[in-house]
mmCIF file of C-alpha atoms in Angstrom:
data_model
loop_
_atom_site.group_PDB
_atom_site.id
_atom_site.type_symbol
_atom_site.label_atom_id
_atom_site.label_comp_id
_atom_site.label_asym_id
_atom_site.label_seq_id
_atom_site.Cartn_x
_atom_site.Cartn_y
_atom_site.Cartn_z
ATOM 1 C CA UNK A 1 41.478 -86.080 5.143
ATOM 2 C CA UNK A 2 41.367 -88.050 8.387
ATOM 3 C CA UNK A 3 38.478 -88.197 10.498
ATOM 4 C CA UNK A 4 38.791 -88.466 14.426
ATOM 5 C CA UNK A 5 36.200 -90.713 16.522
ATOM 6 C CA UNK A 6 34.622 -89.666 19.459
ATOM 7 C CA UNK A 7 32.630 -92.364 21.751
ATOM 8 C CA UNK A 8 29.516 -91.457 23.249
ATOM 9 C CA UNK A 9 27.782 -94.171 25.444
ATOM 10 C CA UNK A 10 24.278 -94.433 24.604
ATOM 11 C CA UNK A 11 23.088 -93.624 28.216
ATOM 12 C CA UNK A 12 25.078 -90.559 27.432
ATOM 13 C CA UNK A 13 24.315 -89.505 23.656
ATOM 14 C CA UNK A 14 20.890 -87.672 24.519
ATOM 15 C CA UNK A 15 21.933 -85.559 27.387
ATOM 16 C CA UNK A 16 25.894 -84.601 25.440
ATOM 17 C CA UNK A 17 22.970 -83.688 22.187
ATOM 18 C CA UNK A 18 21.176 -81.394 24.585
ATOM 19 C CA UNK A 19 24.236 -79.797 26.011
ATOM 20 C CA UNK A 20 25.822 -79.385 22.085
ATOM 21 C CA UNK A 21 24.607 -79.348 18.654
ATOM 22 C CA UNK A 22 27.595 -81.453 17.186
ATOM 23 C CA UNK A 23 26.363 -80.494 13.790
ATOM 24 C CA UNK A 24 27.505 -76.795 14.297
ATOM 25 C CA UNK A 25 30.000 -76.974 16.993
ATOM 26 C CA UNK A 26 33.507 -75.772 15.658
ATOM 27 C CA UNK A 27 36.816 -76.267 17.747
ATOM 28 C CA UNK A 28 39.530 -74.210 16.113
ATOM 29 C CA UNK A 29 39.633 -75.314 12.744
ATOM 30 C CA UNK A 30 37.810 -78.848 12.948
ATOM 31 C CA UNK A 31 33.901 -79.029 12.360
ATOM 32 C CA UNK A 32 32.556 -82.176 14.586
ATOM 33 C CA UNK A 33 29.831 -83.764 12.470
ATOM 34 C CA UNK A 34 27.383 -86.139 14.010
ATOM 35 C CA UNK A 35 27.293 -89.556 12.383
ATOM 36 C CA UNK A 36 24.998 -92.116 14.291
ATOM 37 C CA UNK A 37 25.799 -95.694 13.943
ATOM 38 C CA UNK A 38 23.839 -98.178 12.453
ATOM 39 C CA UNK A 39 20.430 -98.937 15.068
ATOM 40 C CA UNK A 40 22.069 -102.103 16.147
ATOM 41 C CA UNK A 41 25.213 -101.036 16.569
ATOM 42 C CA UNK A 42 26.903 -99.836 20.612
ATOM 43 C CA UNK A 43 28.202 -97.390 20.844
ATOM 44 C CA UNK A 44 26.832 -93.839 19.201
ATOM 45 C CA UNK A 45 29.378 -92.252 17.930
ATOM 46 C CA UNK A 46 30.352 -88.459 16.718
ATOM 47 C CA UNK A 47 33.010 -88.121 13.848
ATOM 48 C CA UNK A 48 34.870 -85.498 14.092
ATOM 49 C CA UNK A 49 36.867 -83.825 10.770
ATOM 50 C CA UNK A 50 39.063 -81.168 9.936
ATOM 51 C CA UNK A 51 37.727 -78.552 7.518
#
C-alpha cells in the first residue's frame, strides 16, 4: 500500500487542524490520516493512504 506525504509547516499545522479534521477527511477513495512527527522533528506532517 503506498502512503503519500503531505507537508505542513508548523506555523501552519494548527490553523490547517482547525480548518480540517485530517483524521476523518476522505478524498475519493483515500482516507488522510494524521501522523505527527517526532517533537524534534520540522516539519509536521499528514500521511495520507489509500483505503
Amino acid at each position: 500500500m503506498d502512503a503519500y506525504n503531505l507537508i505542513i509547516s508548523p506555523a501552519a499545522k494548527d490553523d490547517i487542524k482547525n480548518i480540517y479534521d485530517f483524521s476523518r477527511l476522505n478524498w475519493g477513495e483515500t482516507k488522510a490520516t494524521y501522523s505527527p512527527c517526532p517533537k524534534n522533528a520540522i516539519p509536521t506532517y499528514f500521511e495520507i493512504k489509500p483505503v
